[in-house]
Coordinates of C-alpha atoms and ligand atoms in Angstrom, one line a residue:
X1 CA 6.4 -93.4 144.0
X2 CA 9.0 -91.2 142.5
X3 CA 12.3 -90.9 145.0
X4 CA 11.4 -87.2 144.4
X5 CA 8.7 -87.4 147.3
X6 CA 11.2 -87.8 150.1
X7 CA 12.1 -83.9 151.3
X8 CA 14.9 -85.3 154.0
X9 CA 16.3 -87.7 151.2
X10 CA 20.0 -87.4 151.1
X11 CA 21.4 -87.4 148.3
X12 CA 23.9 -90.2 146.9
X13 CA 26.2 -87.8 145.5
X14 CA 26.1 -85.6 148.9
X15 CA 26.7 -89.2 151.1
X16 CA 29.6 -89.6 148.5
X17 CA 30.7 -86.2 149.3
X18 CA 30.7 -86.2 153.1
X19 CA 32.7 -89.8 153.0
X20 CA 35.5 -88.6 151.6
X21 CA 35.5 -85.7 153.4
X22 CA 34.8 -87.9 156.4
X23 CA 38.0 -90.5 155.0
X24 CA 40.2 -87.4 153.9
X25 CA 39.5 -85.3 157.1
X26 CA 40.5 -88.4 159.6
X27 CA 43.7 -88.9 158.0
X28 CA 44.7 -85.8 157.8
X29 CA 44.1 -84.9 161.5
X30 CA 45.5 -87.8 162.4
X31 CA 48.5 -87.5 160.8
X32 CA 49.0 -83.7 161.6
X33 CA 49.0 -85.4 165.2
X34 CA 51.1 -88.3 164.7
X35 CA 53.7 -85.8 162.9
X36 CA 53.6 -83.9 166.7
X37 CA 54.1 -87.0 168.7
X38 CA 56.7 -88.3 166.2
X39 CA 58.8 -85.3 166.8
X40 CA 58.5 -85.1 170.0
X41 CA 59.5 -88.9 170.1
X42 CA 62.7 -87.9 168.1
X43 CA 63.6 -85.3 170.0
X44 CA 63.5 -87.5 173.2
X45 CA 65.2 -90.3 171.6
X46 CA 68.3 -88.1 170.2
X47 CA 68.6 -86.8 174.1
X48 CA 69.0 -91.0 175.1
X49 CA 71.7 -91.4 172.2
X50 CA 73.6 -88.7 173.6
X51 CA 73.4 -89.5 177.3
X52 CA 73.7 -93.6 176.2
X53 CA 76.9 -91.7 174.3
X54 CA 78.4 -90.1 176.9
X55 CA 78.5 -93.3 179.1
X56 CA 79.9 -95.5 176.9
X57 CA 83.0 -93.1 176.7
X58 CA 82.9 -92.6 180.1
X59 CA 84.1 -96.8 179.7
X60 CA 86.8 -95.7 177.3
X61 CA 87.7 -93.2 180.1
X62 CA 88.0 -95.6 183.1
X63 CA 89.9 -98.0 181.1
X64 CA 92.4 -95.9 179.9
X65 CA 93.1 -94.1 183.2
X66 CA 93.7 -98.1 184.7
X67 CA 96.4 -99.1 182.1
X68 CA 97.8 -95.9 182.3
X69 CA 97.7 -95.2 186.3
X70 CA 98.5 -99.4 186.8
X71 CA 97.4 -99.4 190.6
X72 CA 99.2 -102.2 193.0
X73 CA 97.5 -105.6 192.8
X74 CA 98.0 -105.2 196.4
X75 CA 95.7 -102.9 197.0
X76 CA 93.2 -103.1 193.9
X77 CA 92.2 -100.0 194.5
X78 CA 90.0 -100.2 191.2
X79 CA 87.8 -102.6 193.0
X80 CA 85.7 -99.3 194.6
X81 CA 85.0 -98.7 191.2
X82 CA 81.5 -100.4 191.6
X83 CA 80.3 -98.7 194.5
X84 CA 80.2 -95.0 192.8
X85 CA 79.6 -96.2 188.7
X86 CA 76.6 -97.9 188.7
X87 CA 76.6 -99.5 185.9
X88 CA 79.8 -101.1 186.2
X89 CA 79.3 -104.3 188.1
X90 CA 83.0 -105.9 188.5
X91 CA 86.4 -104.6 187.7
X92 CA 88.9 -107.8 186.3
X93 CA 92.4 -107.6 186.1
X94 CA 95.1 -109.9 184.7
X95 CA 98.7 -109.0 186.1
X96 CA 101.1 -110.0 183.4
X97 CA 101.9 -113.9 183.8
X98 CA 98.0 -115.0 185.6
X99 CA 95.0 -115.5 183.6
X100 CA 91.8 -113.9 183.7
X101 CA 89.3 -115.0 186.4
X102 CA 86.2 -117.1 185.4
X103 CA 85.3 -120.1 183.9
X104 CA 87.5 -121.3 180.3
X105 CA 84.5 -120.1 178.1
X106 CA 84.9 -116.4 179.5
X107 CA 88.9 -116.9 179.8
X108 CA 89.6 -117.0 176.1
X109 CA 86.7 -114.3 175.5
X110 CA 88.7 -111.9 177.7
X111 CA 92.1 -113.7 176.1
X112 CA 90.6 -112.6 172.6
X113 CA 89.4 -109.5 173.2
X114 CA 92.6 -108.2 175.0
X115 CA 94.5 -109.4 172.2
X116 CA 92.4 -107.4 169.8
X117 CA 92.6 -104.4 172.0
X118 CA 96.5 -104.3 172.3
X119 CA 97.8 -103.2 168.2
X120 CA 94.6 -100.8 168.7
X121 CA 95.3 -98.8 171.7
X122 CA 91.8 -98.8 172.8
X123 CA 89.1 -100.9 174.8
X124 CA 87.1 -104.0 172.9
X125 CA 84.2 -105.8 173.9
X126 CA 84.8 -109.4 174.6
X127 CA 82.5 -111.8 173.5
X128 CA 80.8 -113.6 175.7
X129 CA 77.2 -114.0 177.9
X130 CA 78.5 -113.2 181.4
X131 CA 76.3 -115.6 183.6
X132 CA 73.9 -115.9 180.6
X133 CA 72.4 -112.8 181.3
X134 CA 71.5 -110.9 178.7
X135 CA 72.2 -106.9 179.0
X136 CA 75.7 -107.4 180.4
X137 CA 79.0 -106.9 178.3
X138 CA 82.4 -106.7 179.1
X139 CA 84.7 -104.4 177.9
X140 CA 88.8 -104.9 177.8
X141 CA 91.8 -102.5 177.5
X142 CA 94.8 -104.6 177.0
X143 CA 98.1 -103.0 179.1
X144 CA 101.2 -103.7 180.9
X145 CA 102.0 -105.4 183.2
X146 CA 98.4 -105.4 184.1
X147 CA 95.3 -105.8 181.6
X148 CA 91.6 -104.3 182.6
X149 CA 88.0 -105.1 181.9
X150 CA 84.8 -103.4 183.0
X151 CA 81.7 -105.6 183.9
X152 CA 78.8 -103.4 182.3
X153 CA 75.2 -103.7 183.0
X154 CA 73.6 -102.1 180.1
X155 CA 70.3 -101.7 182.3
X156 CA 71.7 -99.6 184.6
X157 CA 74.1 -96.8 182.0
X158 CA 71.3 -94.0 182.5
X159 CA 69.5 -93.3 186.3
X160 CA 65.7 -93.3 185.9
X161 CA 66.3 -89.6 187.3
X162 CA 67.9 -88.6 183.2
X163 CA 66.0 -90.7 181.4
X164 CA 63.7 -88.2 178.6
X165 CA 61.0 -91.0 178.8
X166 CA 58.2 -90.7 181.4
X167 CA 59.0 -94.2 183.5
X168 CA 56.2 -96.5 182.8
X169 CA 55.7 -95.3 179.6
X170 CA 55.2 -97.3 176.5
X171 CA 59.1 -96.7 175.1
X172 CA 61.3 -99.4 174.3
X173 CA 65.2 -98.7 174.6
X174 CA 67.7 -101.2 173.2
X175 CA 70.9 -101.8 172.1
X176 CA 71.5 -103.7 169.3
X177 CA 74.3 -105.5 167.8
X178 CA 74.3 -106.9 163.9
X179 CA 70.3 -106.3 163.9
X180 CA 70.1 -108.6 167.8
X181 CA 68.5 -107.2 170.7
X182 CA 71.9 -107.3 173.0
X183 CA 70.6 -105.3 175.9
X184 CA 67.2 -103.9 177.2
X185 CA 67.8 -100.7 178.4
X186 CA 64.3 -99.6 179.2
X187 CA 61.4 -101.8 178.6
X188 CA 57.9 -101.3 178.0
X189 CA 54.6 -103.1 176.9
X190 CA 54.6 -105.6 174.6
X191 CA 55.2 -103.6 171.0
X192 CA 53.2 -106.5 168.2
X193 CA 49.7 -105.6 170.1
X194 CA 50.4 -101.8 168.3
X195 CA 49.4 -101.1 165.1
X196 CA 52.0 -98.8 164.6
X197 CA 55.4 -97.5 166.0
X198 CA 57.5 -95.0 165.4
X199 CA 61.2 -96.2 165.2
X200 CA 64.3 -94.7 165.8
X201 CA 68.2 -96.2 165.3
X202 CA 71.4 -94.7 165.4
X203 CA 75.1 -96.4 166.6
X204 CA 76.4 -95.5 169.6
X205 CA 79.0 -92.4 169.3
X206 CA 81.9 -94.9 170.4
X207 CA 84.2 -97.1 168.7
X208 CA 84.7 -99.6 171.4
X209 CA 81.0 -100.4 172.1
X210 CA 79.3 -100.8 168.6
X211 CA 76.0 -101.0 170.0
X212 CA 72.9 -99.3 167.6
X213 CA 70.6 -97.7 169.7
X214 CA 67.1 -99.0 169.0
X215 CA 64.0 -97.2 170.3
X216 CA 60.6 -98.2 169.4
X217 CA 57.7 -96.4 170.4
X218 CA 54.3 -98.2 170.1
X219 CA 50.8 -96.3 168.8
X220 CA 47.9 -97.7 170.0
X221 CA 44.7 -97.2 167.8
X222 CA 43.4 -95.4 171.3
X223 CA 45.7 -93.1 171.1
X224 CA 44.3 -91.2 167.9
X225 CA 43.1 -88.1 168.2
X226 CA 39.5 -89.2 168.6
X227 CA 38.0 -86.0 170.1
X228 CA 39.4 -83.7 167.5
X229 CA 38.1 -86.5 164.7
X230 CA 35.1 -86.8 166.6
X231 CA 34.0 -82.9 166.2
X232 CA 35.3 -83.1 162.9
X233 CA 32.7 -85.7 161.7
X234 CA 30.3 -84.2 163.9
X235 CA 30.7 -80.9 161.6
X236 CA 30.4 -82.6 159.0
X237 CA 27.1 -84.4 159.9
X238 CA 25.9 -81.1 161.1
X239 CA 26.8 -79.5 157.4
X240 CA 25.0 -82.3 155.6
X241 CA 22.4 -82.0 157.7
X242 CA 22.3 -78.1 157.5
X243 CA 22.6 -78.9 153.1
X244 CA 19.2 -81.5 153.4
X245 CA 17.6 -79.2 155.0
X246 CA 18.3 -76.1 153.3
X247 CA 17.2 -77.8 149.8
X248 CA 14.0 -79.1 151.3
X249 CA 13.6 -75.7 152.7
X250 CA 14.4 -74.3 149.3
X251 CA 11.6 -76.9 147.4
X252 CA 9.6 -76.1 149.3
X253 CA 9.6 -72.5 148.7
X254 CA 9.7 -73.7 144.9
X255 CA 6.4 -75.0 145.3
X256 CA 5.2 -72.6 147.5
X257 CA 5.6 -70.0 144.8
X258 CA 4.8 -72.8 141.9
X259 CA 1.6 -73.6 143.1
X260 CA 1.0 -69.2 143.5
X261 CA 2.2 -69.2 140.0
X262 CA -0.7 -71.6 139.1
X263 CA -2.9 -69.2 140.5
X264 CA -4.8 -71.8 142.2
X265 CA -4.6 -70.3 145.7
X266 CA -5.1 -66.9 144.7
X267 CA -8.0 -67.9 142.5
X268 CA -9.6 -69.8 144.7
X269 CA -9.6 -67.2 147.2
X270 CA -10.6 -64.8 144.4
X271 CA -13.2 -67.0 143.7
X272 CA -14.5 -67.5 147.1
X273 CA -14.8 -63.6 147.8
X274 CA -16.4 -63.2 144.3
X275 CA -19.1 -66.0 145.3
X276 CA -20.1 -64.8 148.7
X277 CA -20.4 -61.0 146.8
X278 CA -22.0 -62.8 144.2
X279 CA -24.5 -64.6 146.5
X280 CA -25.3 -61.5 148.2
X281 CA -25.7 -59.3 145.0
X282 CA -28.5 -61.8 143.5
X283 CA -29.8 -62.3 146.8
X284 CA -32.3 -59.2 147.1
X285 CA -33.2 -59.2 142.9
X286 CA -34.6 -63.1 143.6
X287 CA -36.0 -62.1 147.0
X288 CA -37.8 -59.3 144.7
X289 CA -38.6 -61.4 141.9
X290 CA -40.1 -64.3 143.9
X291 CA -42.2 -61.6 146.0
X292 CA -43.4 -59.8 143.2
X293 CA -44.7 -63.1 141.6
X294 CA -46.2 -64.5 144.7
X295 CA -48.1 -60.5 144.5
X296 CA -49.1 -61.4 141.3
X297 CA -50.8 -64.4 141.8
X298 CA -52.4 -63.3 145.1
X299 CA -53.9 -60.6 142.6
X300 CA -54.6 -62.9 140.1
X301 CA -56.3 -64.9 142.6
X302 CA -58.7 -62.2 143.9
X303 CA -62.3 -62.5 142.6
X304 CA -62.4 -59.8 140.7
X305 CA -58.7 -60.3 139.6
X306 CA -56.7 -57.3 140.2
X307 CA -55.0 -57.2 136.5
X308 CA -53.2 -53.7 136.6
X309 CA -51.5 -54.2 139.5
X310 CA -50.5 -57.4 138.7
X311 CA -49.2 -56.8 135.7
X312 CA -47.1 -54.3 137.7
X313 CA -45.8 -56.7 140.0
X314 CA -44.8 -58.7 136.8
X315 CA -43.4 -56.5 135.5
X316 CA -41.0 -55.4 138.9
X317 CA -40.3 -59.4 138.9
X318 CA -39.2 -59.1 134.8
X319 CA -36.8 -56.3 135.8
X320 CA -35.3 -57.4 139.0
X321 CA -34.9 -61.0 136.9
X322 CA -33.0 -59.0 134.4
X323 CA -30.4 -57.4 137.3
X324 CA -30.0 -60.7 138.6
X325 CA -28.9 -61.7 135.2
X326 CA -26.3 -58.7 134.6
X327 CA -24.9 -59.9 138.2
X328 CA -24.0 -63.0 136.3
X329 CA -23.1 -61.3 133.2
X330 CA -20.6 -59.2 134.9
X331 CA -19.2 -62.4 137.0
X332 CA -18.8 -64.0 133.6
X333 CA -16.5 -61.8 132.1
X334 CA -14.7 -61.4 135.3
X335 CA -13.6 -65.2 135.1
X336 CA -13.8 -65.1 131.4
X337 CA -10.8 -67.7 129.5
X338 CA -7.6 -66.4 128.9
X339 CA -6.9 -66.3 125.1
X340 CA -4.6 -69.6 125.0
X341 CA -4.7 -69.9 121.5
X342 CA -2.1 -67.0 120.8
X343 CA 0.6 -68.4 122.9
X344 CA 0.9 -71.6 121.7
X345 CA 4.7 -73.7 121.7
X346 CA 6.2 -76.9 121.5
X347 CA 5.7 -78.2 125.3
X348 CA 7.1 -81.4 126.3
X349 CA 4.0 -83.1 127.6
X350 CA 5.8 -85.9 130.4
X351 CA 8.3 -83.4 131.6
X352 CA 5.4 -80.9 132.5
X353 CA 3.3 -84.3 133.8
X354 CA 6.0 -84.9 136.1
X355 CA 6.3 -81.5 136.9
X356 CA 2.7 -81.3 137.8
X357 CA 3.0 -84.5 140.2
X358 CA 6.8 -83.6 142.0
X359 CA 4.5 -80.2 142.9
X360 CA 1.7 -82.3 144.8
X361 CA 4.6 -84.7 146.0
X362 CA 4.2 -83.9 149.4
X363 CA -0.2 -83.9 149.2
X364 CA 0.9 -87.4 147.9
X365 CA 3.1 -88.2 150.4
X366 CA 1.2 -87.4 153.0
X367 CA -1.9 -89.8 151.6
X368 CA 0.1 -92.5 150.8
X369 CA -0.6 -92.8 146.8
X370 CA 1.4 -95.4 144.9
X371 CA 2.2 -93.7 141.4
X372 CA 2.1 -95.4 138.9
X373 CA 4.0 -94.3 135.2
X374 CA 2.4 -95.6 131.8
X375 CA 4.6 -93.9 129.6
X376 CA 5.6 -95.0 126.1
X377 CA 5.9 -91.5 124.3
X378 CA 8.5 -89.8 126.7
X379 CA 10.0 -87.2 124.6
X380 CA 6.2 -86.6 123.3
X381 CA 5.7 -83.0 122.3
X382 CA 2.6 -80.9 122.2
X383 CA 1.2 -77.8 121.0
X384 CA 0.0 -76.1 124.0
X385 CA 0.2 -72.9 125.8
X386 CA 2.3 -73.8 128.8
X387 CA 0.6 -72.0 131.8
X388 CA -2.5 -73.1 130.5
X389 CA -1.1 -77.1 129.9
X390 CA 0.5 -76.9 133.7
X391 CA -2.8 -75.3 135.0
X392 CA -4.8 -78.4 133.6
X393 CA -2.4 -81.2 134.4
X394 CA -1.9 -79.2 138.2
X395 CA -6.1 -79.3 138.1
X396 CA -6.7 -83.0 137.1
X397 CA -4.0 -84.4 139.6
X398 CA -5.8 -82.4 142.5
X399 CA -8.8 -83.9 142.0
X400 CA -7.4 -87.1 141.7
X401 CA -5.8 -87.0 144.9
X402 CA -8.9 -85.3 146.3
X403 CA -10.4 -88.5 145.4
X404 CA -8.2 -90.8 146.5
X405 CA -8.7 -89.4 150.2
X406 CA -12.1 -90.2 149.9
X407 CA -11.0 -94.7 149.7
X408 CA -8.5 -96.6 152.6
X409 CA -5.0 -95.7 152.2
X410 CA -3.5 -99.1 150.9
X411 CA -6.6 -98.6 147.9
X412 CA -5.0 -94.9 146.9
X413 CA -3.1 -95.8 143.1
X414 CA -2.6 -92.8 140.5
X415 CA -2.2 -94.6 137.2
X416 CA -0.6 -91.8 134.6
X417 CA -0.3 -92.3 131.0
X418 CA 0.8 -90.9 128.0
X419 CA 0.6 -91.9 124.6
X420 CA 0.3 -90.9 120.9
X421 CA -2.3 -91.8 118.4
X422 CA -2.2 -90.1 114.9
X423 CA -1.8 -86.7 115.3
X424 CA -2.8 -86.4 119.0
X425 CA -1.5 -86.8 121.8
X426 CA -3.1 -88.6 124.7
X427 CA -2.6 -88.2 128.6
X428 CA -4.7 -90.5 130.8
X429 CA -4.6 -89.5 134.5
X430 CA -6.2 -92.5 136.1
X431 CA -7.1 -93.3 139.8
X432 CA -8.5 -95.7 142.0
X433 CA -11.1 -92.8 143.9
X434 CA -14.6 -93.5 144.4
X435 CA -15.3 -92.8 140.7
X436 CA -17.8 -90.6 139.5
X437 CA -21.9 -90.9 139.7
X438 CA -23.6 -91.6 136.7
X439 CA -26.0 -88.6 137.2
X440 CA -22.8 -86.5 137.5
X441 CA -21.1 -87.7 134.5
X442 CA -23.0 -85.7 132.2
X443 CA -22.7 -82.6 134.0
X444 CA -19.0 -82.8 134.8
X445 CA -17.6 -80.1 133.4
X446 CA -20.6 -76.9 133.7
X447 CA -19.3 -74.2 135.4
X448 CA -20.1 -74.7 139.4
X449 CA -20.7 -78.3 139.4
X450 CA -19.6 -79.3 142.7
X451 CA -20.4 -82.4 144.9
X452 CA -17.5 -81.5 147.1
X453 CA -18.2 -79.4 150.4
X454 CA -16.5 -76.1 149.9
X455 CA -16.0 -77.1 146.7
X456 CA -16.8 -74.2 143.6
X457 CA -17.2 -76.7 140.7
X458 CA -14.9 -74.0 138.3
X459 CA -11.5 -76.5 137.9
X460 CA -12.7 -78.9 135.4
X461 CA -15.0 -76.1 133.4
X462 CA -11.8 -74.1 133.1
X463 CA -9.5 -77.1 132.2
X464 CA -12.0 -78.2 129.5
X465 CA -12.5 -74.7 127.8
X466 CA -8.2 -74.6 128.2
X467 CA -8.1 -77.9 126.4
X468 CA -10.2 -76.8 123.5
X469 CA -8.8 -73.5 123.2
X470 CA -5.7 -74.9 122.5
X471 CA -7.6 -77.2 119.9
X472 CA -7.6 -80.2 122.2
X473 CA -10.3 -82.2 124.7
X474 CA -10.8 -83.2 128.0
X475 CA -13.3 -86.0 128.7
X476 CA -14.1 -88.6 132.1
X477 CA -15.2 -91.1 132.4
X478 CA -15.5 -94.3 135.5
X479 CA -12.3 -96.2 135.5
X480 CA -12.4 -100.3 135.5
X481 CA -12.6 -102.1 137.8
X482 CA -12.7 -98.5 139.8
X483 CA -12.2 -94.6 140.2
X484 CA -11.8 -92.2 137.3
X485 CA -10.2 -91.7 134.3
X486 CA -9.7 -88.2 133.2
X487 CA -8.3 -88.0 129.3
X488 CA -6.3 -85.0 127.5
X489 CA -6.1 -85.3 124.1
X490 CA -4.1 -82.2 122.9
X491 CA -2.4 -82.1 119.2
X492 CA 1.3 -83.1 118.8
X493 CA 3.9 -80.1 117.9
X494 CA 5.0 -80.2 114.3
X495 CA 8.1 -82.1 114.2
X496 CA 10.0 -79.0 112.7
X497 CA 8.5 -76.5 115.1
Ligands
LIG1 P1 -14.5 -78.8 142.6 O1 -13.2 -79.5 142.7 O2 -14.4 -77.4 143.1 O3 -15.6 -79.6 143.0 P2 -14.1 -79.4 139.8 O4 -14.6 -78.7 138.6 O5 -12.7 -79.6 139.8 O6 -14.6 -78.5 141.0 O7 -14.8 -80.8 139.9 C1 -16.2 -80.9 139.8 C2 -16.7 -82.2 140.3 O8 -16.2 -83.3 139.5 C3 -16.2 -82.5 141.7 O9 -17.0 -81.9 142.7 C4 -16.4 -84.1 141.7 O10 -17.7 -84.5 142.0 C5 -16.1 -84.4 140.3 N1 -14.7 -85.0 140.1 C6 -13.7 -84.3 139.7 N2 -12.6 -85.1 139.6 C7 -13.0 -86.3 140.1 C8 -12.3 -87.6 140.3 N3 -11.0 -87.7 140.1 N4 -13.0 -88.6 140.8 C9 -14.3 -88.4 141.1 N5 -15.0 -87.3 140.9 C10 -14.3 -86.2 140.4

């Protein structure tokens, strides 16, 4: 069956079409999203550079006030420190001549760093793990007599209370050193089960704590914008949907007025209305004839035979005879042929075969016919008038599938054909209906042969005086091993015409 049966089919090209909108559509939304989120995340994470900033001078600060101030080792009163910066977790001091406390390791770290901090007038960080915990530094200001260092715990430089990230949330704060995690300044969820992240880096604004700032924000695939993508494909769906529809809609109407075209509805319900007037017209003449005949034998019957008056009843029988043969007269040139002859033209015969069929597609549809095409002549043209060649091939095909209802539906094939021989060509509308009586053969084509109920017996007689006014044929004949075979022979187009 031809894919041209299926009204609801959708079309490749439209499926092609709504994918990509569907592909283009997704990415776009999303990334309109992700470019709000992003920012957002920007904005947030310039906020913690400059409050991560601000403390880290704040160090600088502390430090500088020490060596300059030098309080009494008696009283240490830089030992408070602790209680009211929170992120400072010890104060050391080295008064000129002692050492700095701690084990060797952290002794020549501090040693080192102080050194390095003296020609530079400014605090360094020493290097080493304080208790091997990670996210502690210390930071040294070389002076005299009396050298400082701040014990820092990177965790604690902001209070939840300024933080820009909601706590919980998925944000990773860190500071880095030469591309290492140094310090953890806010932790979150594990970042490799994301698919993406947005990332953000920039050194702290200090020279004595060259820390970058690394904050990584993780994007789960849940976190698209689903429902906004949702009702996007959901629109498109309904579009598509809305398209099929509207072209079935629109074939539909195509056929509607194709098949009106063809005249076949309103000529059969000319047809009808002409019949039943037709039927009650010769009604009383053949009431009249039969009684004035039955008079005429009583008459004739009588002993003497009454001759006059038969005669006269004969004679009333002649007459009303004759009306009942204008009644027909006059319905004969009512449905007399259309003159095909003058509007002959080059007509390509498979196109207007296929035609004929996509018209009855969903008749065929509905039964369940398997089509089949036995066409070696495809771009076979004819010399046919083509209301009149549609009318036949539209004609032919009905009855086939009128026949095909009549057998089980896995039995219902339509064979078509079409072929040249010589100067003809041939189109061979086959099917595997109950096939046609023997007694009916002959009689096939006479105006109101009918062995169908309701039927008016005028579609083949037309078709065949169609055929043959365009200088062509139409014969039947029983198909093997069953159904009929109807067979238009109709002459090919001059090949320069
Ligand atoms: P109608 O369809 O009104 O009967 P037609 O002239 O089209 O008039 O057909 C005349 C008769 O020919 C039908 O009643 C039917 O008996 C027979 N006939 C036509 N086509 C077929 C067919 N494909 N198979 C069997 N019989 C057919």
């Amino acid at each position: 069956m031809p894919a041209a049966f299926d009204p609801h089919r959708w079309p490749a090209g439209l499926l092609a079409a709504l994918a990509l909108r569907v592909g283009g559509g997704t990415v776009l939304i999303a990334r309109s999203d992700l470019a709000v989120r992003q920012a957002a995340f920007e904005t947030d994470a310039r906020i913690a550079h400059r409050l991560l900033s601000q403390r880290a001078s704040q160090h600088d600060a502390i430090l500088a006030t020490l060596a300059l101030l030098q309080p009494p080792a008696a009283e240490a009163p830089e030992q408070r420190l602790p209680s009211f910066v929170g992120q400072v977790l010890q104060v050391l001091r080295r008064d000129a001549g002692t050492d700095w406390p701690g084990d060797a390791d952290q002794r020549a770290a501090l040693a080192a760093a102080e050194q390095q901090s003296r020609p530079l007038q400014r605090a360094v960080m020493a290097q080493v793990a304080l208790g091997g915990e990670r996210g502690r530094y210390a930071l040294v200001r070389a002076a005299t007599p009396a050298s400082f260092a701040l014990v820092i715990d990177a965790r604690a430089l902001v209070p939840a209370a300024d933080w820009p990230f909601a706590p919980g949330g998925p944000v990773q704060v860190s500071l880095a050193q030469r591309g290492q995690v140094q310090a953890l300044v806010a932790a979150a969820g594990p970042l490799d089960a994301a698919a993406w992240h947005f990332a953000f880096r920039k050194p702290l604004a200090t020279d004595s704590q060259p820390f970058e700032l690394v904050v990584q924000r993780p994007l789960r695939v849940a976190e698209l914008p689903w429902v906004r993508i949702g009702l996007w494909w959901l629109a498109l769906a309904a579009a598509g949907w809305g398209y099929v529809a509207w072209q079935a809609q629109r074939r539909a109407q195509r056929r509607a007025q194709e098949l009106l075209r063809l005249g076949q509805v309103g000529r059969l319900n000319a047809l009808g209305e002409l019949a039943a007037g037709m039927a009650h017209e010769l009604n009383q003449p053949l009431t009249a004839v039969s009684a004035g005949v039955q008079a005429a034998q009583r008459l004739l019957a009588d002993d003497p035979p009454d001759l006059a008056t038969a005669r006269q009843a004969m004679a009333q029988a002649v007459q009303q005879s004759r009306r009942a043969a204008d009644v027909v007269a006059r319905l004969r040139r009512l449905v007399e042929r259309p003159d095909v002859a003058s509007r002959l033209q080059p007509c390509a015969l498979q196109a207007t075969l296929r035609g004929g069929l996509d018209l009855l597609a969903p008749e065929a549809q509905r039964l369940g016919v398997s089509v089949e095409w036995q066409a070696d002549a495809a771009g076979l043209q004819v010399q046919a008038d083509p209301v009149a060649l549609e009318q036949i091939v539209h004609n032919l095909l009905n009855n086939a599938l009128q026949a095909l209802a009549a057998v089980p539906v896995g039995e219902r094939r339509l064979r078509l054909g079409v072929h040249r021989d010589g100067d003809a060509a041939v189109v061979d509308i086959a099917d595997s209906g109950p096939g046609i009586a023997a007694e009916a053969l002959p009689r096939l084509f006479e105006p109101f042969f009918t062995t169908r109920e309701g039927g008016l017996g005028l579609g083949l007689s037309l078709c065949e005086s169609l055929a043959s006014g365009m200088g062509g044929a139409l014969s039947a004949a029983n198909a093997s091993p069953r159904g009929a075979v109807f067979t238009l022979r109709l002459p090919t187009a001059a090949p320069n015409a």
